[in-house]
CSV table of C-alpha atoms in Angstrom, one decimal:
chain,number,residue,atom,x,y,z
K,1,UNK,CA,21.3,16.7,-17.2
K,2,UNK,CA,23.7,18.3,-14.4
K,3,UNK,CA,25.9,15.0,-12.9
K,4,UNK,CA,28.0,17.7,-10.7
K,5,UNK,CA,25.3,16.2,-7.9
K,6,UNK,CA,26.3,12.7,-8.3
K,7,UNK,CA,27.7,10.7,-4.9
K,8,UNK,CA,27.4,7.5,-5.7
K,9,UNK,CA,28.4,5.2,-9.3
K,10,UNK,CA,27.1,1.5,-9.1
K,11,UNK,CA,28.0,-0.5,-11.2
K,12,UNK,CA,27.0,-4.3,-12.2
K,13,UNK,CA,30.3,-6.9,-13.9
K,14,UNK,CA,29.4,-9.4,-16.3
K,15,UNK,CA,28.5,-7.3,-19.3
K,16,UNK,CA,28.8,-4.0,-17.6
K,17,UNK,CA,32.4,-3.3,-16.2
K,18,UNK,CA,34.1,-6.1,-17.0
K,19,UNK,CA,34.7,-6.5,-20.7
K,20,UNK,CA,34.9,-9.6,-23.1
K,21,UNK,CA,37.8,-10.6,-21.3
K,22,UNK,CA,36.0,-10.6,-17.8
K,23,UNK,CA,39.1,-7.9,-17.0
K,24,UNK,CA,38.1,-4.5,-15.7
K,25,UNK,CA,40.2,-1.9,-18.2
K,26,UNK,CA,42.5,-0.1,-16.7
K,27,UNK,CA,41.4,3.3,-17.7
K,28,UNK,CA,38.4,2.5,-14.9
K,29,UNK,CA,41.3,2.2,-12.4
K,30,UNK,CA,42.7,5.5,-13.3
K,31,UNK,CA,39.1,7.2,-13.8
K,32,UNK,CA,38.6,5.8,-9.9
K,33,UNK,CA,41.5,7.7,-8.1
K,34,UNK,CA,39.6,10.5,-9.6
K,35,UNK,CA,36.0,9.7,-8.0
K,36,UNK,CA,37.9,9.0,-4.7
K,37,UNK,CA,39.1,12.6,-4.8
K,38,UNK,CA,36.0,14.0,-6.0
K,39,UNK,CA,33.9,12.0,-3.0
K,40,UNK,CA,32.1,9.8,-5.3
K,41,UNK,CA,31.8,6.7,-3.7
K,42,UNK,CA,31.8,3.0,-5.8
K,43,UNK,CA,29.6,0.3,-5.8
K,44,UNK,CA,30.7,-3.1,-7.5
K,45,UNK,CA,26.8,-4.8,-7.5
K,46,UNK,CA,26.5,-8.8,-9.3
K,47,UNK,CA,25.9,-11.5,-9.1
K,48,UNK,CA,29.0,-13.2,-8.5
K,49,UNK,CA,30.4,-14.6,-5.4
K,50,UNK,CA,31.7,-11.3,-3.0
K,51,UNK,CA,35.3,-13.4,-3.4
K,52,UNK,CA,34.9,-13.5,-7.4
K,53,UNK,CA,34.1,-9.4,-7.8
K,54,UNK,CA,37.1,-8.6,-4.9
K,55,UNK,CA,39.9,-10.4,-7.0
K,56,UNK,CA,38.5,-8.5,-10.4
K,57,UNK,CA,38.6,-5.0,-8.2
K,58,UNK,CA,41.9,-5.9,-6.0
K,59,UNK,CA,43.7,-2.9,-6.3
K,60,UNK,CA,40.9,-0.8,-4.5
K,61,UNK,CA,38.2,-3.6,-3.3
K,62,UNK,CA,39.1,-2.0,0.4
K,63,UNK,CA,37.9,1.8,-0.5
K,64,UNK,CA,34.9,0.4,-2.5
K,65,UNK,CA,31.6,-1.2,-1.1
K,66,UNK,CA,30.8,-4.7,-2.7
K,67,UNK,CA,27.2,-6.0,-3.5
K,68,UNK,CA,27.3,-9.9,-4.4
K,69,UNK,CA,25.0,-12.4,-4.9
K,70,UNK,CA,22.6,-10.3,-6.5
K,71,UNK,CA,22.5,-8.3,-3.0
K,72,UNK,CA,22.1,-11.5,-0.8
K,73,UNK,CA,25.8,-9.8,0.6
K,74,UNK,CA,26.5,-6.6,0.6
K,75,UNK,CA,30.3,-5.8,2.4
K,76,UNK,CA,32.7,-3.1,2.7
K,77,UNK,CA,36.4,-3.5,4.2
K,78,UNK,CA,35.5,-7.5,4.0
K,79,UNK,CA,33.1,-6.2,7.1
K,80,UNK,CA,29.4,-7.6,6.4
K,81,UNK,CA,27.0,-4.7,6.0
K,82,UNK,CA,24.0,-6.7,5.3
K,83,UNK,CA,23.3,-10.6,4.8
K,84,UNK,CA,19.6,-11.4,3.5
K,85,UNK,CA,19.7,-15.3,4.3
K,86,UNK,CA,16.9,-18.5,3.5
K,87,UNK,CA,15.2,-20.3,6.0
K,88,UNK,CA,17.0,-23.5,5.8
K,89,UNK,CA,14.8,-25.6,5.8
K,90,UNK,CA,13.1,-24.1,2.3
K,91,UNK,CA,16.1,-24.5,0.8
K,92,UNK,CA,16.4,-28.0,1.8
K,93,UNK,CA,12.7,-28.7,0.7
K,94,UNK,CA,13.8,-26.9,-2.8
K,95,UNK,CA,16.6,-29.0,-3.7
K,96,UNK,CA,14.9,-32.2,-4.9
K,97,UNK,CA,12.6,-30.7,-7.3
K,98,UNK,CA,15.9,-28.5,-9.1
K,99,UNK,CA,17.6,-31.9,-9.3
K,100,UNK,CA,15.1,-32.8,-11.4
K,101,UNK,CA,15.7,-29.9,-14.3
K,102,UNK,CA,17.8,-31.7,-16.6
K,103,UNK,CA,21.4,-30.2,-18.4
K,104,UNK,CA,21.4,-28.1,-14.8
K,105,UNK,CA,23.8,-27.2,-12.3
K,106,UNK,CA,22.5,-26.3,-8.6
K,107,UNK,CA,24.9,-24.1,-6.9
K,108,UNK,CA,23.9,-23.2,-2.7
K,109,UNK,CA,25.5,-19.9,-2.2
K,110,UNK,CA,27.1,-19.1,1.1
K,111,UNK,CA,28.6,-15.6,2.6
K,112,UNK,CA,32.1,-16.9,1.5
K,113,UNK,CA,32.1,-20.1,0.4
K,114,UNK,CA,29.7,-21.9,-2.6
K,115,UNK,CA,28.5,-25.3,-2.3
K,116,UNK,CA,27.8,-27.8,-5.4
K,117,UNK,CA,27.4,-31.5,-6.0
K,118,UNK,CA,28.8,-31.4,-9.4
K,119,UNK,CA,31.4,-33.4,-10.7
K,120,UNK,CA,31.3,-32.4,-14.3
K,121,UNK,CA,34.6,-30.7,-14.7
K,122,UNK,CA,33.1,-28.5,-17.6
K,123,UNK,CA,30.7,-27.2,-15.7
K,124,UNK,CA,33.2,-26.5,-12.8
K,125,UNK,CA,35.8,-24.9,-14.8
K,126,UNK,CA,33.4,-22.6,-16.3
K,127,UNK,CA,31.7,-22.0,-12.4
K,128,UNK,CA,35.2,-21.5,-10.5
K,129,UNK,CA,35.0,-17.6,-12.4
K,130,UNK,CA,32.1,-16.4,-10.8
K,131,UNK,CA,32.6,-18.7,-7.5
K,132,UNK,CA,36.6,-18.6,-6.7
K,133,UNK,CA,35.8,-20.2,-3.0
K,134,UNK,CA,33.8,-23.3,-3.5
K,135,UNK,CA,33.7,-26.6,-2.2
K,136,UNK,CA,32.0,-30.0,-3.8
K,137,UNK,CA,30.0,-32.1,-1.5
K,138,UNK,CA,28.1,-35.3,-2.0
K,139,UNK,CA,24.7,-33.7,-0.8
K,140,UNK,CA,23.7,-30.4,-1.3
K,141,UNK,CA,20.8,-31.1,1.1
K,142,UNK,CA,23.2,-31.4,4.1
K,143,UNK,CA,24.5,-27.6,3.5
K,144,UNK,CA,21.4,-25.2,5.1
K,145,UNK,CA,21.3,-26.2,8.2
K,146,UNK,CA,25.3,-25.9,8.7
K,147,UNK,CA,25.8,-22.5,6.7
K,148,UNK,CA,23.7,-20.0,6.0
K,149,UNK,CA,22.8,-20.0,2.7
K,150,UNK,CA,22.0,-17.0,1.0
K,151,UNK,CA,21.2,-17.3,-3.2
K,152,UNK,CA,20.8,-20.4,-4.8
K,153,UNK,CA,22.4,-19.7,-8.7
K,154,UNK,CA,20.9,-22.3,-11.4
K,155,UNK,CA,23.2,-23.1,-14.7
K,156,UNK,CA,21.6,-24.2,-17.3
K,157,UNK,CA,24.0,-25.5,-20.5
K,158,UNK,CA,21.8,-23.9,-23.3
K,159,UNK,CA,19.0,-21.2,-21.9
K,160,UNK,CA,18.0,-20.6,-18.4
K,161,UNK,CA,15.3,-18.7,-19.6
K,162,UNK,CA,13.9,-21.2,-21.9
K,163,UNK,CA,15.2,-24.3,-19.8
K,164,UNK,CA,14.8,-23.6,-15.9
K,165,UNK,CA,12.5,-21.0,-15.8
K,166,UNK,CA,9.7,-23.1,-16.8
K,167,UNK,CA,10.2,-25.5,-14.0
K,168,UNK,CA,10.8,-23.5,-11.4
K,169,UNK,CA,8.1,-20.6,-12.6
K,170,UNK,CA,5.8,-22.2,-9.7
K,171,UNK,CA,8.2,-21.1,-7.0
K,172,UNK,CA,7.3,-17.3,-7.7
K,173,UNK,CA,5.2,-17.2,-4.5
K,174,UNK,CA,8.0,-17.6,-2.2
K,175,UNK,CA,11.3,-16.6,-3.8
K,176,UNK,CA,12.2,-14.1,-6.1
K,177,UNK,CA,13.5,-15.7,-9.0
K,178,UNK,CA,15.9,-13.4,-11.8
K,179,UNK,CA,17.5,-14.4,-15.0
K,180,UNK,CA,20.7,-13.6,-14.7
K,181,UNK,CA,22.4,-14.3,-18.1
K,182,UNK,CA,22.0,-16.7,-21.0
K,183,UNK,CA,23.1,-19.4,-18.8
K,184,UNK,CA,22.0,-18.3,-15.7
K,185,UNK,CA,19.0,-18.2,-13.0
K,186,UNK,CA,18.8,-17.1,-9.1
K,187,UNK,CA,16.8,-18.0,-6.2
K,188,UNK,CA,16.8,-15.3,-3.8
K,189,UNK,CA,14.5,-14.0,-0.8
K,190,UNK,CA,12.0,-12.3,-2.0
K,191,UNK,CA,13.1,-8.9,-0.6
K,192,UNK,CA,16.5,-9.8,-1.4
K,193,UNK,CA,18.1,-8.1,-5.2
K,194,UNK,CA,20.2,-5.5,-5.9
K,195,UNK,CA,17.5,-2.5,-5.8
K,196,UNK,CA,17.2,-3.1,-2.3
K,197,UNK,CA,20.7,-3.5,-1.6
K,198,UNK,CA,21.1,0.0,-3.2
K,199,UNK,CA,18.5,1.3,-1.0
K,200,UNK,CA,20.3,0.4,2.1
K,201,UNK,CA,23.2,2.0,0.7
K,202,UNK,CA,21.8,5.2,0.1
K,203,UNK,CA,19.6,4.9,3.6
K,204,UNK,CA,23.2,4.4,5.1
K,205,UNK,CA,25.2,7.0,3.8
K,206,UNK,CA,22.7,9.9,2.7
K,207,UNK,CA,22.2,9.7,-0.6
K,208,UNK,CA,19.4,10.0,-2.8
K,209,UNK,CA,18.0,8.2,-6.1
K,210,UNK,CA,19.1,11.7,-7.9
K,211,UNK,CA,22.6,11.6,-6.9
K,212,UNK,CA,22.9,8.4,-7.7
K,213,UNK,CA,24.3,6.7,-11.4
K,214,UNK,CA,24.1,2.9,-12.1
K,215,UNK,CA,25.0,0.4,-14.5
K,216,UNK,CA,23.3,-3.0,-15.5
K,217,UNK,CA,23.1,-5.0,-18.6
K,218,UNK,CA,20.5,-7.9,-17.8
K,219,UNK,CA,17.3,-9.1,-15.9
K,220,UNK,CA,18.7,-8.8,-12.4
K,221,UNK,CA,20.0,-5.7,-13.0
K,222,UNK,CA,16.4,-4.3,-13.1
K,223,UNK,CA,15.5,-2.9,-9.6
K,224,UNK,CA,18.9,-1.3,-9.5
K,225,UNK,CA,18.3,0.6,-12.3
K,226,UNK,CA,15.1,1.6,-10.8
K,227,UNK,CA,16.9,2.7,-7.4
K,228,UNK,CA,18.6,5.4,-9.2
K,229,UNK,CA,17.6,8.4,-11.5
K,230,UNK,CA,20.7,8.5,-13.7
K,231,UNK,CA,20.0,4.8,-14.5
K,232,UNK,CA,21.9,3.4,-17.4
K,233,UNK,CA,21.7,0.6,-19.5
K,234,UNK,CA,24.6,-1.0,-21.9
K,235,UNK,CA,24.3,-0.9,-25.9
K,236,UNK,CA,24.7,-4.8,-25.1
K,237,UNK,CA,21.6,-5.2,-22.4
K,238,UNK,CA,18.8,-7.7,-22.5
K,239,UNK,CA,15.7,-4.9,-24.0
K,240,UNK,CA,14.1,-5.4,-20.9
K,241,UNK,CA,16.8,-3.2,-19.6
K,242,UNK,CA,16.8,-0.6,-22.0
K,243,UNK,CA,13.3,-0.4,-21.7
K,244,UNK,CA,13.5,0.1,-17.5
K,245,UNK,CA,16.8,2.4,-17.7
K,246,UNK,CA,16.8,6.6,-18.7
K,247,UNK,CA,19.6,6.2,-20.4
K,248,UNK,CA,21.5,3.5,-22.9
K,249,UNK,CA,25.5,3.8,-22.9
K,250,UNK,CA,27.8,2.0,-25.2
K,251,UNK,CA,28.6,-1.9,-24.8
K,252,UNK,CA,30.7,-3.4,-22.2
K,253,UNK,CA,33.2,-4.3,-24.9
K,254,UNK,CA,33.1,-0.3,-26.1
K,255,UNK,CA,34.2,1.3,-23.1
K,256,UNK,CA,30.3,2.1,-22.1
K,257,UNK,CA,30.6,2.6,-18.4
K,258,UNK,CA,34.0,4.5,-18.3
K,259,UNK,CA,32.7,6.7,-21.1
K,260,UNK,CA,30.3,7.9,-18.7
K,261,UNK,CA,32.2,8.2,-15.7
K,262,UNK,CA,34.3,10.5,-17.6
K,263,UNK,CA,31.3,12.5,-18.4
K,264,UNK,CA,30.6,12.5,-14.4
K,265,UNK,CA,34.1,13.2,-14.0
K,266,UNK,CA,34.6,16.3,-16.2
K,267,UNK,CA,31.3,17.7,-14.8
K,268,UNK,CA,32.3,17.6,-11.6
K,269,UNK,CA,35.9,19.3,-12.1
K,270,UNK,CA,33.7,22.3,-13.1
């Protein structure tokens, strides 16, 4: 296994980087002046809002390139690289029938700004982590056609998996639907996920699936992992993960990711 080639680290948050604090450690801060002089480049790739996964990488969110919304958004120097958007009108058509999934939260998710109808102020104390810029309207149905939306994120209080995938299992033909987490489930494009935001990236700056190392823990972390041959997967990852990625690192909680960024790190010094 020679990482000397490696160009570009990607790396997913929630479960990955961030540990079970959702706080980056700072021995990933120090381990990234390193990459920067070694001309590796970052890639911060989640499902969280672009404004949620900049404030967890402040320090260096300018010298890094941002995937968010489960590569609905992909931005770097807060300049918009790519947007993968809905037809409006779908969403709109959509809506009714998610209202209907009980114990769940509908969140429309715009370049910067999320939109829910939600006044439970559990549900919104929890959500403001992942969406820092939000705003609560009376009718989510009144959004698409002012804002473009692209990802609709479904919270479920128990189990997405087990709770919202079963009624929305019928949308499969026309959007790409991803467990996200335990709580979690996302309505994208169907072109629109991280693996294809990690193609563009590597269209865009010459690099290929061999010099390239990534990072996921769960279900939408799957086509990523697949974009990449040093594809890794955390101790902590839903199997389907460990069964898609080459590789299997230690848990987010464990150091997993920096472990083997030192690893890159040390290889490339020679």
């Amino acid at each position: 296994m020679d990482l000397s080639n490696i160009k570009m680290i990607v790396s997913d948050m929630d479960g990955t980087l961030l540990n079970s604090k959702e706080q980056v450690s700072h021995l990933f801060f120090e381990q990234f002046n390193k990459l920067q002089e070694l001309g590796i480049h970052f890639v911060a790739a989640s499902g969280r809002q672009y404004n949620s996964i900049a404030q967890k990488l402040h320090p260096i969110k300018n010298l890094i390139t941002i995937v968010g919304e489960n590569g609905g958004v992909i931005k770097r120097e807060n300049k918009t690289l790519l947007l993968q958007t809905f037809d409006p009108q779908k969403v709109v058509e959509l809506i009714p029938a998610l209202r209907n999934i009980n114990n769940t939260s509908i969140i429309l998710c715009g370049e910067d700004t999320a939109f829910i109808e939600s006044e439970d102020q559990n549900f919104i104390s929890m959500f403001q982590e992942y969406y820092s810029a939000h705003e609560i309207v009376k009718d989510l149905t009144t959004i698409p056609h002012k804002t473009p939306i692209i990802k609709i994120a479904l919270y479920h209080t128990v189990s997405s998996e087990q709770f919202i995938y079963p009624s929305v299992k019928k949308f499969e033909e026309t959007f790409l639907l991803k467990i996200s987490g335990k709580n979690w489930l996302d309505i994208s494009n169907p072109t629109s996920n991280k693996g294809t935001a990690i193609q563009f990236l590597q269209k865009e700056m010459n690099i290929t699936s061999e010099q390239t190392m990534v990072f996921g823990d769960y279900l939408n972390d799957l086509e990523m992992l697949e974009a990449a041959y040093y594809s890794y997967a955390m101790k902590n990852a839903h199997e389907n993960v460990k069964k898609t990625a080459r590789f299997i690192t230690e848990s987010n909680t464990n150091l997993g990711v920096e472990k083997i960024i030192q690893q890159v790190i040390e290889a490339k010094a020679g």
